[in-house]
Each structure stands twice: as structure tokens, then as C-alpha cells.
XYZ file of C-alpha atoms in Angstrom:
593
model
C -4.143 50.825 -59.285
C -2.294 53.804 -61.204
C -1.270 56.895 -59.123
C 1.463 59.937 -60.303
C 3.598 58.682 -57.721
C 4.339 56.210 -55.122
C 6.234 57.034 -51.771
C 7.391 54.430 -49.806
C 8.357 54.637 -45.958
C 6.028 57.037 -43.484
C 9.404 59.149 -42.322
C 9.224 62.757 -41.997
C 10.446 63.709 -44.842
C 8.490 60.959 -46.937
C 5.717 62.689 -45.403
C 5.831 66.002 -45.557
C 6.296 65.042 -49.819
C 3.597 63.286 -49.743
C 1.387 65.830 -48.323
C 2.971 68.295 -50.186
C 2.296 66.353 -53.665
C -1.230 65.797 -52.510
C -2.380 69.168 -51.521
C -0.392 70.198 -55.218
C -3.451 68.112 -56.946
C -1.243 64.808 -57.825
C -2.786 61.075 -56.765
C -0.400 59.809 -54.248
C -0.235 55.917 -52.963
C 2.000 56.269 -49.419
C 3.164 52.629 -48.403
C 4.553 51.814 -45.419
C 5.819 48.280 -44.221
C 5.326 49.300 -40.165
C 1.548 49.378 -38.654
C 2.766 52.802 -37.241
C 3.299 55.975 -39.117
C 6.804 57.593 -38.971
C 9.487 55.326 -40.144
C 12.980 56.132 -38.412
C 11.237 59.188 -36.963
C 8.288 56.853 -34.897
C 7.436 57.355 -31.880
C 5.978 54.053 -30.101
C 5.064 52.652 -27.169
C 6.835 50.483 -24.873
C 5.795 47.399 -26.472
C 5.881 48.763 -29.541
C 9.469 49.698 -28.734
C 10.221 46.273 -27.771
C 9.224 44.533 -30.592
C 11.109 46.810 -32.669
C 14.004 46.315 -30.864
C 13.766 42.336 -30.874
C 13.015 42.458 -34.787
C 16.039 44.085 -35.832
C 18.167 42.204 -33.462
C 17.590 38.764 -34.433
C 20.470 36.846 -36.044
C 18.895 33.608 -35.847
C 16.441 33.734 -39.280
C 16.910 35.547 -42.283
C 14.899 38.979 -43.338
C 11.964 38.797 -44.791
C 12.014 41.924 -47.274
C 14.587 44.176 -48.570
C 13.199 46.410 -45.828
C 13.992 44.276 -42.739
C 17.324 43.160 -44.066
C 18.487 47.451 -44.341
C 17.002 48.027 -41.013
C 18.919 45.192 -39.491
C 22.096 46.327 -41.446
C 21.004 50.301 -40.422
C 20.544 49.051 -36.581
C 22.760 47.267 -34.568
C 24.256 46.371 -31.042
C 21.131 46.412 -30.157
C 20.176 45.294 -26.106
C 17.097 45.929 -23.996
C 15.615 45.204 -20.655
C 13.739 42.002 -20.372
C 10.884 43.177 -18.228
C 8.400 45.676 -19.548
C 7.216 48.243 -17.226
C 3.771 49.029 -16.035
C 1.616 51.193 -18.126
C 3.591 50.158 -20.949
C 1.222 51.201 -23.547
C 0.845 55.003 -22.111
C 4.619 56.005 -23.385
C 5.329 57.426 -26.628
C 8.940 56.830 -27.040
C 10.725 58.956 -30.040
C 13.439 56.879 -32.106
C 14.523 60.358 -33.187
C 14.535 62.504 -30.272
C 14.390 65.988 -31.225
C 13.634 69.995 -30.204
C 12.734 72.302 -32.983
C 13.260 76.028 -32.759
C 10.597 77.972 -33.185
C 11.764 79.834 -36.095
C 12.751 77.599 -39.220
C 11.477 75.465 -42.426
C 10.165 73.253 -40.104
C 7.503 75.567 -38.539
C 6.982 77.452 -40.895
C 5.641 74.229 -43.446
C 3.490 72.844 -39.811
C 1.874 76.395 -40.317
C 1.490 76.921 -44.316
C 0.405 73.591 -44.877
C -2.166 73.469 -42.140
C -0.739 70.413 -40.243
C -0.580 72.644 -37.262
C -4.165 72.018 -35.769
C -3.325 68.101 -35.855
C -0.729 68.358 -33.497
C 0.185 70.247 -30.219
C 4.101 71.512 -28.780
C 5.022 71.958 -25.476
C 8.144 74.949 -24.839
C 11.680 73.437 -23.853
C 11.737 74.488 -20.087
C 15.710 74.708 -20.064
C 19.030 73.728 -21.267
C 21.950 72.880 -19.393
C 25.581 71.377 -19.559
C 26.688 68.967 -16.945
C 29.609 69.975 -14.823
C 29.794 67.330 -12.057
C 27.734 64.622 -10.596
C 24.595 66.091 -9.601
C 25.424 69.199 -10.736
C 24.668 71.248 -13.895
C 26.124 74.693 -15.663
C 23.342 77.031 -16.674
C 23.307 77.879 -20.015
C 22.724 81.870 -20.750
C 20.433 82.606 -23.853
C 19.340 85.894 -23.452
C 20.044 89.179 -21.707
C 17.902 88.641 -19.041
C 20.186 85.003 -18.401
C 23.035 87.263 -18.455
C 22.310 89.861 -15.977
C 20.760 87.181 -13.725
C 24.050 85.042 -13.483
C 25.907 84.687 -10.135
C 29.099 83.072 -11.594
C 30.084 85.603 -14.424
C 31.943 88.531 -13.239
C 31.161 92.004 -14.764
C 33.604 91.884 -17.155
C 32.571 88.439 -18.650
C 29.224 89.574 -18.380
C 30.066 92.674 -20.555
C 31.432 89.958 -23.176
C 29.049 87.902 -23.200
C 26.481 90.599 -24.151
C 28.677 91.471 -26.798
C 28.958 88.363 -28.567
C 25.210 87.545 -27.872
C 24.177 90.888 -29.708
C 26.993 90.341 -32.560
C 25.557 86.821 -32.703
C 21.823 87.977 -33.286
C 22.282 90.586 -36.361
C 23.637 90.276 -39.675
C 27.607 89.002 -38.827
C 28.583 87.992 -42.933
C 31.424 90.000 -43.807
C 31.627 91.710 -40.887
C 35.226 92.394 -39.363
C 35.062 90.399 -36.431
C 34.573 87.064 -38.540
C 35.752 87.594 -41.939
C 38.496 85.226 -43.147
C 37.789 82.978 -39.794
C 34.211 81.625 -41.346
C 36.442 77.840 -41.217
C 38.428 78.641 -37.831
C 37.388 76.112 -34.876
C 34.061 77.480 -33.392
C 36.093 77.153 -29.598
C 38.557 79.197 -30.602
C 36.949 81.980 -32.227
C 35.131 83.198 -29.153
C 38.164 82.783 -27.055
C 40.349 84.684 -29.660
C 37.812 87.401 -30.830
C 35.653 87.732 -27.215
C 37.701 86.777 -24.946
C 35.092 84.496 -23.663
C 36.658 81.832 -20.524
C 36.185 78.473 -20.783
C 33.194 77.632 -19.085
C 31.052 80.649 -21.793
C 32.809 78.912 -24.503
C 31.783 75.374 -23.782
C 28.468 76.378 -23.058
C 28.093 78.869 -26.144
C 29.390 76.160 -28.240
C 27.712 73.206 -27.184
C 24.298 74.386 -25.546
C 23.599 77.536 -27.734
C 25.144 76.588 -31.011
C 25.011 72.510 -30.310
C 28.317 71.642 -31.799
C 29.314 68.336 -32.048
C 33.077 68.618 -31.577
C 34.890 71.548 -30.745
C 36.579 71.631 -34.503
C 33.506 72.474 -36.026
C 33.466 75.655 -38.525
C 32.604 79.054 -37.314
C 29.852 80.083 -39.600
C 27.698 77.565 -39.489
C 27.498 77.434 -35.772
C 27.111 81.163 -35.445
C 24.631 80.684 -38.203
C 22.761 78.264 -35.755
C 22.865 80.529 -32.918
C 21.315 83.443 -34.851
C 18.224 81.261 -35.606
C 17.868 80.108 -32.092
C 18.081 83.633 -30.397
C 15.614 84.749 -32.858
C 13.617 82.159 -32.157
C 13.234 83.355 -28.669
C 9.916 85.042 -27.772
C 8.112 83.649 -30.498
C 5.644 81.330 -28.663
C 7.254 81.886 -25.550
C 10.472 82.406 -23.516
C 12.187 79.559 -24.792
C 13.371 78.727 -28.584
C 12.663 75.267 -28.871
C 9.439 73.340 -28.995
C 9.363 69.365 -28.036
C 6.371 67.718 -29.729
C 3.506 66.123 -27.940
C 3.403 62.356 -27.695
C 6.770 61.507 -29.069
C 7.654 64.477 -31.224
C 8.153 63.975 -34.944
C 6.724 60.524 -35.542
C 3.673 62.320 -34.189
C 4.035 65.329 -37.038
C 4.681 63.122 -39.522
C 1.354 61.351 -38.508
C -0.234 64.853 -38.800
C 1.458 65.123 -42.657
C 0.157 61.921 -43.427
C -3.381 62.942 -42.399
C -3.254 66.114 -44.495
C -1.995 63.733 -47.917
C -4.962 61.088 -46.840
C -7.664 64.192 -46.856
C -6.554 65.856 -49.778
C -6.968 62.427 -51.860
C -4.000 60.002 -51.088
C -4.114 56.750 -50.216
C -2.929 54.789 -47.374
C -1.363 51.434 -46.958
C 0.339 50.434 -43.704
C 1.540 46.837 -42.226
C 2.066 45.242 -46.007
C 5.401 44.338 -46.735
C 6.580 45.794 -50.174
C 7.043 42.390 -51.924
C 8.556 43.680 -54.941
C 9.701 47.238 -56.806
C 9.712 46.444 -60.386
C 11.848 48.660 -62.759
C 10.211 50.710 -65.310
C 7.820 49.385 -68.048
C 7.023 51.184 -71.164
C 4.599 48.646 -72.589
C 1.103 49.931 -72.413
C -0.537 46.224 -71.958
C 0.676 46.553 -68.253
C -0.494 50.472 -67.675
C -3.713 51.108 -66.591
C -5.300 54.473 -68.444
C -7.248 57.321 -66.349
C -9.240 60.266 -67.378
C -5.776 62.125 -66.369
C -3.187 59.787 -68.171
C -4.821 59.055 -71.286
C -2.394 60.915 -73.825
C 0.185 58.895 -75.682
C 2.773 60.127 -74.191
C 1.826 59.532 -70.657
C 1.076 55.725 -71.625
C 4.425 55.904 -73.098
C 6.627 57.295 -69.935
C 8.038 54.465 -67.763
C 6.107 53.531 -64.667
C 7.485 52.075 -61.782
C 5.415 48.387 -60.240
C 4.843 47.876 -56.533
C 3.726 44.532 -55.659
C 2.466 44.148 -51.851
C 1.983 40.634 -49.902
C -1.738 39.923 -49.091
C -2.598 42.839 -51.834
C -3.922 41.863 -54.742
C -3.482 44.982 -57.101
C -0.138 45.669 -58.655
C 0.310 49.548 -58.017
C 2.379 51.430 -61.021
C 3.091 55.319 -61.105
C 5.262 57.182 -62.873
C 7.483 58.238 -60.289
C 8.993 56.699 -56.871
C 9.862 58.355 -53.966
C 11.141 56.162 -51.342
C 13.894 55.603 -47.399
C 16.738 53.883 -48.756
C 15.346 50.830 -46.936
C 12.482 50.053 -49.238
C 14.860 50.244 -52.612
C 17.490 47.334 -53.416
C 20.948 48.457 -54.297
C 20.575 48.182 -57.746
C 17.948 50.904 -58.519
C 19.194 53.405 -55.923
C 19.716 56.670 -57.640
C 19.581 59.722 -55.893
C 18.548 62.968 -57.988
C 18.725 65.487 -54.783
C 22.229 67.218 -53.106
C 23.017 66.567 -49.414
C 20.882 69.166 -47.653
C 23.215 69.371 -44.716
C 25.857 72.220 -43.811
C 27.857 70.210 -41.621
C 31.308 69.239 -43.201
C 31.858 67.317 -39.957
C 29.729 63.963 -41.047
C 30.100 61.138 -38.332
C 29.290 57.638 -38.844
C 26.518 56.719 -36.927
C 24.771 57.631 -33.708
C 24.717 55.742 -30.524
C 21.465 55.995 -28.715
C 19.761 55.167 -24.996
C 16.547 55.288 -24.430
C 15.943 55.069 -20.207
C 12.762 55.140 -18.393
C 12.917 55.991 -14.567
C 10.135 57.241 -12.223
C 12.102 60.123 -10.101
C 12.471 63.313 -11.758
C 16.063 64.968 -12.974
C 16.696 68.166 -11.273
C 19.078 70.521 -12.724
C 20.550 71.840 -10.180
C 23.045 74.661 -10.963
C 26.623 73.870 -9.777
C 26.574 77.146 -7.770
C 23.364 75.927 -5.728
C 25.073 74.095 -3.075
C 26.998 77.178 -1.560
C 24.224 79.432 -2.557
C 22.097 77.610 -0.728
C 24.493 76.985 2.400
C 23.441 79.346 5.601
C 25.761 79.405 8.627
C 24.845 79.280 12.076
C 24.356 82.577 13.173
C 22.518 83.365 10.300
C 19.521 80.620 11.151
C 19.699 81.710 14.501
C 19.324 85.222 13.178
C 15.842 84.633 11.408
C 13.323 85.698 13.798
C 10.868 88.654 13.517
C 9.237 91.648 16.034
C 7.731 89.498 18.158
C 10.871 87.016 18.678
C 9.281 84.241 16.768
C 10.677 82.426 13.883
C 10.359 84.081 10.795
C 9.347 81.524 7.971
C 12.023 80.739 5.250
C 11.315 80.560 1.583
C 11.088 77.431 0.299
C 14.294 76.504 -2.260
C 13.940 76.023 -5.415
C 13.442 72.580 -6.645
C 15.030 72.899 -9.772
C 13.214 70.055 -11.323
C 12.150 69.331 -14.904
C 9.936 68.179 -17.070
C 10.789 68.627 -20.571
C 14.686 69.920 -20.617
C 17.803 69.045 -22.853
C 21.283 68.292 -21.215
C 24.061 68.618 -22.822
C 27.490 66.717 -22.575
C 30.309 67.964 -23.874
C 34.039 66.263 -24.899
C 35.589 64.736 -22.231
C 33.159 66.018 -19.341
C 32.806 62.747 -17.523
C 35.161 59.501 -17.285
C 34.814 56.765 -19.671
C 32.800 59.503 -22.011
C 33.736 60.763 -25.208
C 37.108 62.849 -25.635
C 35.973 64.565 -28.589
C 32.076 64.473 -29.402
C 29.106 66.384 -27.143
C 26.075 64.013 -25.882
C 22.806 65.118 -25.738
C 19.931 63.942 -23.465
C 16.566 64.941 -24.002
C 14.307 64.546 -20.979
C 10.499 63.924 -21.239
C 7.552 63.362 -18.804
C 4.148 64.133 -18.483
C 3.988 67.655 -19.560
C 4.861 66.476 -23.131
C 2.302 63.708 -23.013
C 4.613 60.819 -23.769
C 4.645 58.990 -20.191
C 2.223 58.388 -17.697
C 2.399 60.237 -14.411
C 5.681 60.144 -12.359
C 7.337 58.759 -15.403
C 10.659 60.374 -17.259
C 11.644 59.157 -20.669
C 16.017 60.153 -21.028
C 16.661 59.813 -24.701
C 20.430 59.832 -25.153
C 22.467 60.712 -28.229
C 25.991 60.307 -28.751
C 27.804 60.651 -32.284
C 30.137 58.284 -32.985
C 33.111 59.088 -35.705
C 35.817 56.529 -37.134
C 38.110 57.181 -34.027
C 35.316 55.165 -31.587
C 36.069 52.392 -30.872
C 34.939 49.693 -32.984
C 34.917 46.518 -30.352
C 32.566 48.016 -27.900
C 28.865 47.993 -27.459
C 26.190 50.301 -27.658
C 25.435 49.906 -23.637
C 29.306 50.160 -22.938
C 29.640 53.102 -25.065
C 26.356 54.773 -23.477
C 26.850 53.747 -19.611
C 28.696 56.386 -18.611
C 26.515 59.243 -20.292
C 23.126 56.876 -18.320
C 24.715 56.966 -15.143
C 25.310 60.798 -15.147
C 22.084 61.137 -15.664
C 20.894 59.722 -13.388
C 23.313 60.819 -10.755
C 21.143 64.278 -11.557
C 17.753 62.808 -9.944
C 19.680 63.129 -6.551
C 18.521 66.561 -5.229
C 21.536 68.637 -3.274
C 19.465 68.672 -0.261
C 18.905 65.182 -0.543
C 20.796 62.644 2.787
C 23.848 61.609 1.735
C 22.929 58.239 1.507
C 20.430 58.757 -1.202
C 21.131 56.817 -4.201
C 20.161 58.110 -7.767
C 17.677 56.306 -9.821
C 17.264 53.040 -11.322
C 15.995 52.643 -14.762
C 12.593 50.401 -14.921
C 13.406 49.541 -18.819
C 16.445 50.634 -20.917
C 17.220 50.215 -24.971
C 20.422 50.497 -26.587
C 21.604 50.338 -30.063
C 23.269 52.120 -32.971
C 21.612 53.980 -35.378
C 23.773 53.912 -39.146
C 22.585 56.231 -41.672
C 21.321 55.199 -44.713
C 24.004 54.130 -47.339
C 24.746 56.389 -50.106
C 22.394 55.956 -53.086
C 23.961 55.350 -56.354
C 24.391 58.493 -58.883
C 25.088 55.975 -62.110
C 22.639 57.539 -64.596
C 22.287 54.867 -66.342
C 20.129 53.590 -63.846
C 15.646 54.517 -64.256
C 15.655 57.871 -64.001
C 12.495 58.560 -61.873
C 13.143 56.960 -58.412
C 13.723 60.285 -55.690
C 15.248 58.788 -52.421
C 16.166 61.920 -50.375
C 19.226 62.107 -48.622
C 20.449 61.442 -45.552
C 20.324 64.824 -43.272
C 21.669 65.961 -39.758
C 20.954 64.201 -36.448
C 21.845 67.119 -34.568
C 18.547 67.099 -31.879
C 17.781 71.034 -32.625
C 18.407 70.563 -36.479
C 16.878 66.714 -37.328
C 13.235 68.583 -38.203
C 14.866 71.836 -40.209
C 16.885 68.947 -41.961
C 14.154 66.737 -42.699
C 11.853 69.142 -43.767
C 14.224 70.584 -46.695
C 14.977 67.214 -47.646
C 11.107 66.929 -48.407
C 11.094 69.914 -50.138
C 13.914 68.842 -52.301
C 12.284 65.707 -53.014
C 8.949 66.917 -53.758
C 10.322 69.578 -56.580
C 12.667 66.906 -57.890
C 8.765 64.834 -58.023
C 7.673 67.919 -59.492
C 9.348 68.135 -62.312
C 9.484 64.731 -63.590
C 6.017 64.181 -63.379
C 6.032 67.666 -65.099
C 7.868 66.138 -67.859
C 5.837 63.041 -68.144
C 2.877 65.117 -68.667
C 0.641 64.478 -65.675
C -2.200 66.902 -65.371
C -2.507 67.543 -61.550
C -5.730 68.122 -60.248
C -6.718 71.710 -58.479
C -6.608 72.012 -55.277
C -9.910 73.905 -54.079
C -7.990 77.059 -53.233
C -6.857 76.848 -56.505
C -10.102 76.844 -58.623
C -11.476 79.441 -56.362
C -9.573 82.172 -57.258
C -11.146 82.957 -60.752
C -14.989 84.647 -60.353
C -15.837 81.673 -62.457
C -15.241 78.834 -61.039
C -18.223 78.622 -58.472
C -20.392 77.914 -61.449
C -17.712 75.123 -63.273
C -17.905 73.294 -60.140
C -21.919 73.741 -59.312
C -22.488 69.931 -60.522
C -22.404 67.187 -57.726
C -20.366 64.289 -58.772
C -18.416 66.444 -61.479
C -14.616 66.100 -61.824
C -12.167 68.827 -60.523
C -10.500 70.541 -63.426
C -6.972 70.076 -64.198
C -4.668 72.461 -63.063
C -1.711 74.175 -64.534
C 1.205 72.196 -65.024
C 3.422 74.308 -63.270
C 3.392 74.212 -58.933
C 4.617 77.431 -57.749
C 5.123 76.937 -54.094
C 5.836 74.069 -51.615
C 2.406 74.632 -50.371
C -0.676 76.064 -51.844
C -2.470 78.854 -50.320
C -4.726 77.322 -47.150
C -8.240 77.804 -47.868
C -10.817 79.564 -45.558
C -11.268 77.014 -43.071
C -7.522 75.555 -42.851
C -6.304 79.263 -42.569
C -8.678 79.609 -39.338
C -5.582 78.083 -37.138
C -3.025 80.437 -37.701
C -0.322 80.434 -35.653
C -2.620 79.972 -32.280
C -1.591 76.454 -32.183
């Protein structure tokens, strides 16, 4: 079976190429070893989870593909509960757990490409900072936030508005940041502000997300921009969290788009073999579309599946490090990310528990506090009780938590935790079920020696101290988990640049794991990928097929087309966008979804 190009590995960004490469009129074969869709992005089910888990954590028998023997390598300390919980098939657990603002590449390729209607977004309903056991620090995002807060004075109130406004317009080359674009993030708002501690921590590590507080000035601020203009967009929060699991979901939805614009699916087949290059023409099958010299001529790379009995060739591979042996990695795209402050891997918990977390603000308890005389006080005309307003709960759904350096003992001195909180509203658990997805990046000062659980108990445990309510008895205890996983995540190794290696395999980069940025990342590394495609199928002289939006733009081309069973025509060889323009029908969805 001969296609233009072969992608290996359902991740997001292997999937938003595809589609893109499908809907641009080339014949695209997407592999993927897993059953599910998604790659390092998936989002599965308990069991699913499980067996993923026990896979890459066997040490007993050796891998059985190229694939399995990265993954292992890519996944380690790995530890999970024994016991599956009830309902175990009604989760959909992210491995990348992740918010996307509402402005960005991300959204705006759901939208253009039409992958929108295949998928649905629920708004972030808050994001705080811990402070204390139980207790959280409310993080202020707007003016509204601002004016509403009963900890800031007037005067920090009159700087925070200041900052937030500078923060939202154009602030390059301005006088209030120029020549500090590389000074600590921290320190900038406490030397050019005036911001206190607790704005600062929260600016930096709940509105800008910074890992540590040594990270650059611009870029944050840059990051802060996008999410304040996000605001408003589809609602009062910036951030979306996906439905059912988030990204391995979209990249389902990308996959879909490829499969009905022509490609062709294979899941659950491990990728037996990638053959280099072969210019000999006995091995190359010929199409209507590849029939030129030249194109016989150009090498193709050979993909040999177990239990398939076709070889697939194409001219050009795109493929996650994983698939590709060390020998033919070569990477022809630049790191996509911004961040100069690259750590080494990620240490992640993923914790189910059936109690809610409930942010309750750190000012709550004496807020909420009434003396004596002033219960006794609450009585109306007639001498009757008056009846109180109930308190707020302060309970959520879908929320994000953030941790910063050295907020809790045996935590982190220097890098922020997140926690990403799911339940029902999102769709990924069953009722009365929260999913806590905790990510901590770890740099060469961790230590080395100690597990994933060791390194991620203390960041579980607060938590969980938050499903305690204020009001609650003082002998309430906080939740247990019913089923925990722990591991760490490595990124992938660092393809090889020696040209003298085949010149057509595209393995994209490895991008931030930031939760706000991992979908903005992923989805330029796809676009990077797919123009890198682009041209080298370009150059080996692969006539695309139009797209229908394509063919219908000249008066003519009703009529070219009138025959049933007739080939498309070829297109142009040069693609002018990431995506084409939707047609009719796919336009029809907008931005309603």
C-alpha cells in the first residue's frame, strides 16, 4: 500500500498533521501501536489506565517493539493501587492533564479545521494557590476579582489594577520593562509595582503559571496577556478543560477529520519494522498520482506491521520519537518552546476520591465567624428568628490548584505543582467521583534516589486535606483515595541532527508541559511538522489531491466533477495555509461549539 506519507503515533500533534495533510489533498496512512487514539496525550479508563501502567512497569521480560522499550525508558517509578474501583470503565483519565485558554493556536485550528463539532469544553470554574491545610488564596484575574477582594488593601488594590491593565496591552519596549525582558519574573513586580508577596506569588504562579520563580519576565508577561484576553470569550473564565479526558479526546476528533477526508487508520498493530529509504522501483508500487519518473525515483520509507500483510511505503515519515530507532532519528523542525528554563522530566499523580475539594479561601474562617451577640441579635418585627443565608460551599468541579516553591513541608523548594481537578461536569467520572491529576517538574537538583509516590505524597495529601470543609467537626478526616497512579514522565530524547542520515523522516519536537501551554505547544509543533511534510513531498513531486473547497471555487468545476466515479483533480502543488477554507456544511459550526 503506497501513501505520500506515513505518521506514526496518534499524539496530538501527530494528529493534528495528519488531519492537516489530509484535508491539504495528500493520502495519509496514521499507525498507531495502542487500541486507543492519543498517544502520550490519551485519555483512558481505569482499566485502561491500569494496564498501561503495569505494561511499562514490568522488568521481568523484555519489550516487544522499539515502541515498548522507549515508553518503558520514557516512564518510570511507576506504582499503582492494586484494587480497581467501581465503575471503572466510566472514567476518562488524561495522561496529559491540561486547560487551554480560550484564545491561542490551539483554538483557533479546533475552529478552522472543523474539529470543533466532534468535541465539547467545559469553562475552568476557578484557580487558586494553596496557603495552608484546608485553606486556599484566591487568585484575582480581572477587575471585577480585584474590587471584590477582602484581603487587599486600597493601595494594593490600586497596584494591582495597574499591573493587570499594563499586563493586557501592548508592554514591548515600553519603559516599565525594557532592559528587564530576562530579570526574574518575582522580582519585577515587586521592583516595578510594588506588588507584596502574596500578589506576586499568585500573579506569578496562578496567572502567568511559572514554574520557578527565576523564570524570564517576558515570556511570563507574554502568557498573562493571552490569558486576560482570553477572558470573556466563551465565558468568564480563560481556560477550557476538555470533555472526557481533554486532549486525547481532541486528538480523537483530529483523527476523525484525517479518516473522513481520505486517510487511513490502523490501531493495535505493533510497527514491526521502519525500513530506511529505497530507491529501487521493483519495491514501489505506482498510482495514478506517482507515476512520473521522478516520483518512482525519490526514496520511500517501508513500514512493516505484525498480523498485516501489506508492506506500507511513502515518501515521507512523520513519527513520536518512540516509534523510530536511534539510528534514523533526525529532526528537521526547531524547538517550538519559549521556555529557557527546560526541566528534566515531570512527576505525575493521578488520585481518584469520591468527596469533593472545596476551595475555601483562607479568609473564610473569620469571615464566616459570628459572635454571640450577633446570633442572638438576628431576629425580625415579630421577635422570631430571622433565617440566615446559607454559606457558601465553595466546592468544585472542574478547578486548577496551584502549588508554589516551598508552600508545604516535604514539597518542592524551588518548582510550582499543579493539580487539576475533574468530576462530573467534565464528563470524565461517574457521579460523586473527582479525578486530582498532579504535576510536579522535576530539574537536576531533585533528588535522584526517591520515588515518584515519595516525591508526590506531600502535594496528594494537601489535596486532600482541601475536601475537609471549614465548617466541618473537628474530627473530620480528609479523604481517602479509592485508586492512585504514580510515575515519571521523561521527555522524549533528542533526535539526531547528523544529515547524513534519510532526509525525509519529521519527528516533531518535544514541547512544554506547562498545563495552560501543553495544547498551544502541541499544536505549533504540528504545524511545524506538517510544513516541514509539505515541502518535501513538494519536492518529491506529489500531486495532492483537491480538497472539495478547493475545486469549488472556479465557476467551472461543477461540470469537471459532474461524473460519478470520476477522480478528483490534482491540485496545485503549493498549500497556502495550515487549513483549507471549511466548506458550506463544516463552516455551519462556527464558534457555537
Amino acid at each position: 500500500m503506497d501513501f505520500d506519507a506515513i505518521v506514526l503515533g496518534t499524539g496530538l500533534s501527530e494528529s493534528i498533521a495528519a488531519a492537516a495533510l489530509s484535508k491539504a489533498g495528500f493520502k495519509v496512512a496514521h499507525i498507531d501501536t495502542n487500541h486507543y487514539y492519543g498517544g502520550d496525550e490519551a485519555s483512558l479508563t481505569v482499566d485502561e489506565l491500569a494496564e498501561w501502567a503495569d505494561l511499562r512497569s514490568r522488568v521481568d521480560d523484555a519489550p516487544s517493539s522499539d515502541y515498548c522499550a522507549h515508553q518503558r525508558a520514557r516512564y518510570t517509578s511507576i506504582s499503582r493501587s492494586q484494587t480497581l474501583p467501581p465503575q471503572s470503565r466510566q472514567y476518562s483519565i488524561s495522561l496529559a492533564p491540561s486547560i487551554v485558554p480560550s484564545i491561542g493556536p490551539h483554538i483557533d485550528s479546533l475552529i478552522a479545521s472543523g474539529v470543533s463539532r466532534y468535541g465539547q469544553f467545559k469553562l475552568l470554574e476557578k484557580v487558586a494557590v494553596y496557603d495552608r491545610p484546608g485553606f486556599v488564596q484566591s487568585v484575582p484575574g480581572s477587575k471585577e476579582d480585584v474590587f471584590k477582594s477582602k484581603v487587599l488593601s486600597l493601595v494594593d488594590k490600586r497596584r494591582l489594577m495597574r499591573f493587570l491593565m499594563f499586563a493586557a496591552g501592548e508592554f514591548e519596549g515600553k519603559k516599565e520593562i525594557e532592559g528587564k525582558e530576562e530579570m526574574p519574573f518575582v522580582r519585577f513586580l515587586h521592583d516595578m509595582f510594588s506588588l507584596n508577596d502574596k500578589a506576586s506569588t499568585a500573579i506569578a504562579y496562578a496567572l502567568a503559571f511559572c514554574t520557578s520563580a527565576g523564570e524570564p519576565t517576558l515570556p511570563a508577561m507574554q502568557r498573562i496577556r493571552q490569558y486576560l484576553r482570553s477572558a470573556g470569550r466563551y465565558g468568564s473564565s480563560p481556560f477550557l478543560v476538555g470533555h472526557y479526558g481533554g486532549l486525547g479526546e481532541t486528538a480523537q476528533g483530529f483523527c476523525r477529520t484525517s479518516a473522513v477526508k481520505g486517510g487511513t487508520y490502523i490501531l493495535g498493530r505493533r510497527v514491526r519494522a521502519v525500513k530506511s529509504p529505497s530507491t529501487s522501483s521493483d519495491d514501489v508500487p505506482v498510482d495514478e498520482k506517482t507515476s512520473s519518473v521522478s516520483a518512482i525515483a525519490h526514496p520511500r520509507y517501508r513500514v512493516e506491521l505484525e498480523d498485516f500483510d501489506e508492506q506500507l511505503t511513502a515518501k515521507v515519515l512523520l513519527s513520536s520519537p518512540d516509534y523510530i530507532s536511534a539510528p534514523l532519528h533526525v529532526v528537521h523542525t526547531a524547538n517550538t518552546s519559549s521556555d529557557p528554563h527546560i526541566v528534566t522530566a515531570v512527576a505525575r499523580c493521578i488520585a481518584i476520591i469520591d468527596r469533593p475539594v472545596v476551595f475555601t479561601p483562607s479568609d473564610a474562617a473569620e469571615a464566616d465567624a459570628a459572635s454571640p451577640e450577633e446570633q442572638d441579635s438576628d431576629v425580625d418585627a415579630d421577635g422570631e428568628a430571622a433565617e440566615k443565608p446559607l454559606s457558601p460551599t465553595y466546592e468544585v468541579d472542574t478547578a486548577l490548584l496551584v502549588l508554589p516553591p516551598a508552600s508545604l513541608a516535604g514539597g518542592s523548594s524551588s518548582m510550582a505543582a499543579h493539580a487539576l481537578i475533574t468530576g462530573e461536569g467534565s464528563l470524565s467520572t461517574p457521579r460523586g467521583r473527582y479525578i486530582i491529576n498532579i504535576s510536579v517538574p522535576l530539574t537536576t537538583t531533585s533528588p535522584a534516589t526517591s520515588s515518584a509516590e515519595d516525591l508526590l505524597r506531600p502535594y496528594l495529601d494537601a489535596v486532600l486535606s482541601l475536601t475537609v470543609p471549614h465548617t466541618a467537626p473537628a474530627d473530620t478526616v480528609p479523604a481517602t483515595p479509592l485508586f492512585t497512579v504514580f510515575y515519571v514522565h521523561h521527555p522524549p530524547p533528542v533526535p539526531s541532527t547528523d544529515q547524513t542520515q534519510p532526509p525525509d523522516i519529521i519527528i516533531p519536537t518535544s514541547h512544554s508541559q506547562l498545563v495552560p501551554s501543553i495544547a498551544d505547544a502541541g499544536t505549533k509543533a504540528a504545524e511545524a511538522i506538517f510544513w516541514k511534510a509539505v515541502e518535501k513531498l513538494k519536492a518529491a513531486g506529489v500531486r495532492r489531491t483537491a480538497p472539495k473547497e478547493e475545486t469549488e471555487k472556479d465557476d467551472g468545476a461543477a461540470e469537471k466533477d459532474s461524473k460519478e466515479g470520476e477522480m478528483e483533480s490534482d491540485a496545485p502543488d503549493d498549500v497556502d495555509s495550515f487549513w483549507p477554507p471549511l466548506d458550506a456544511v463544516e463552516d455551519e459550526t462556527s464558534d457555537e461549539w
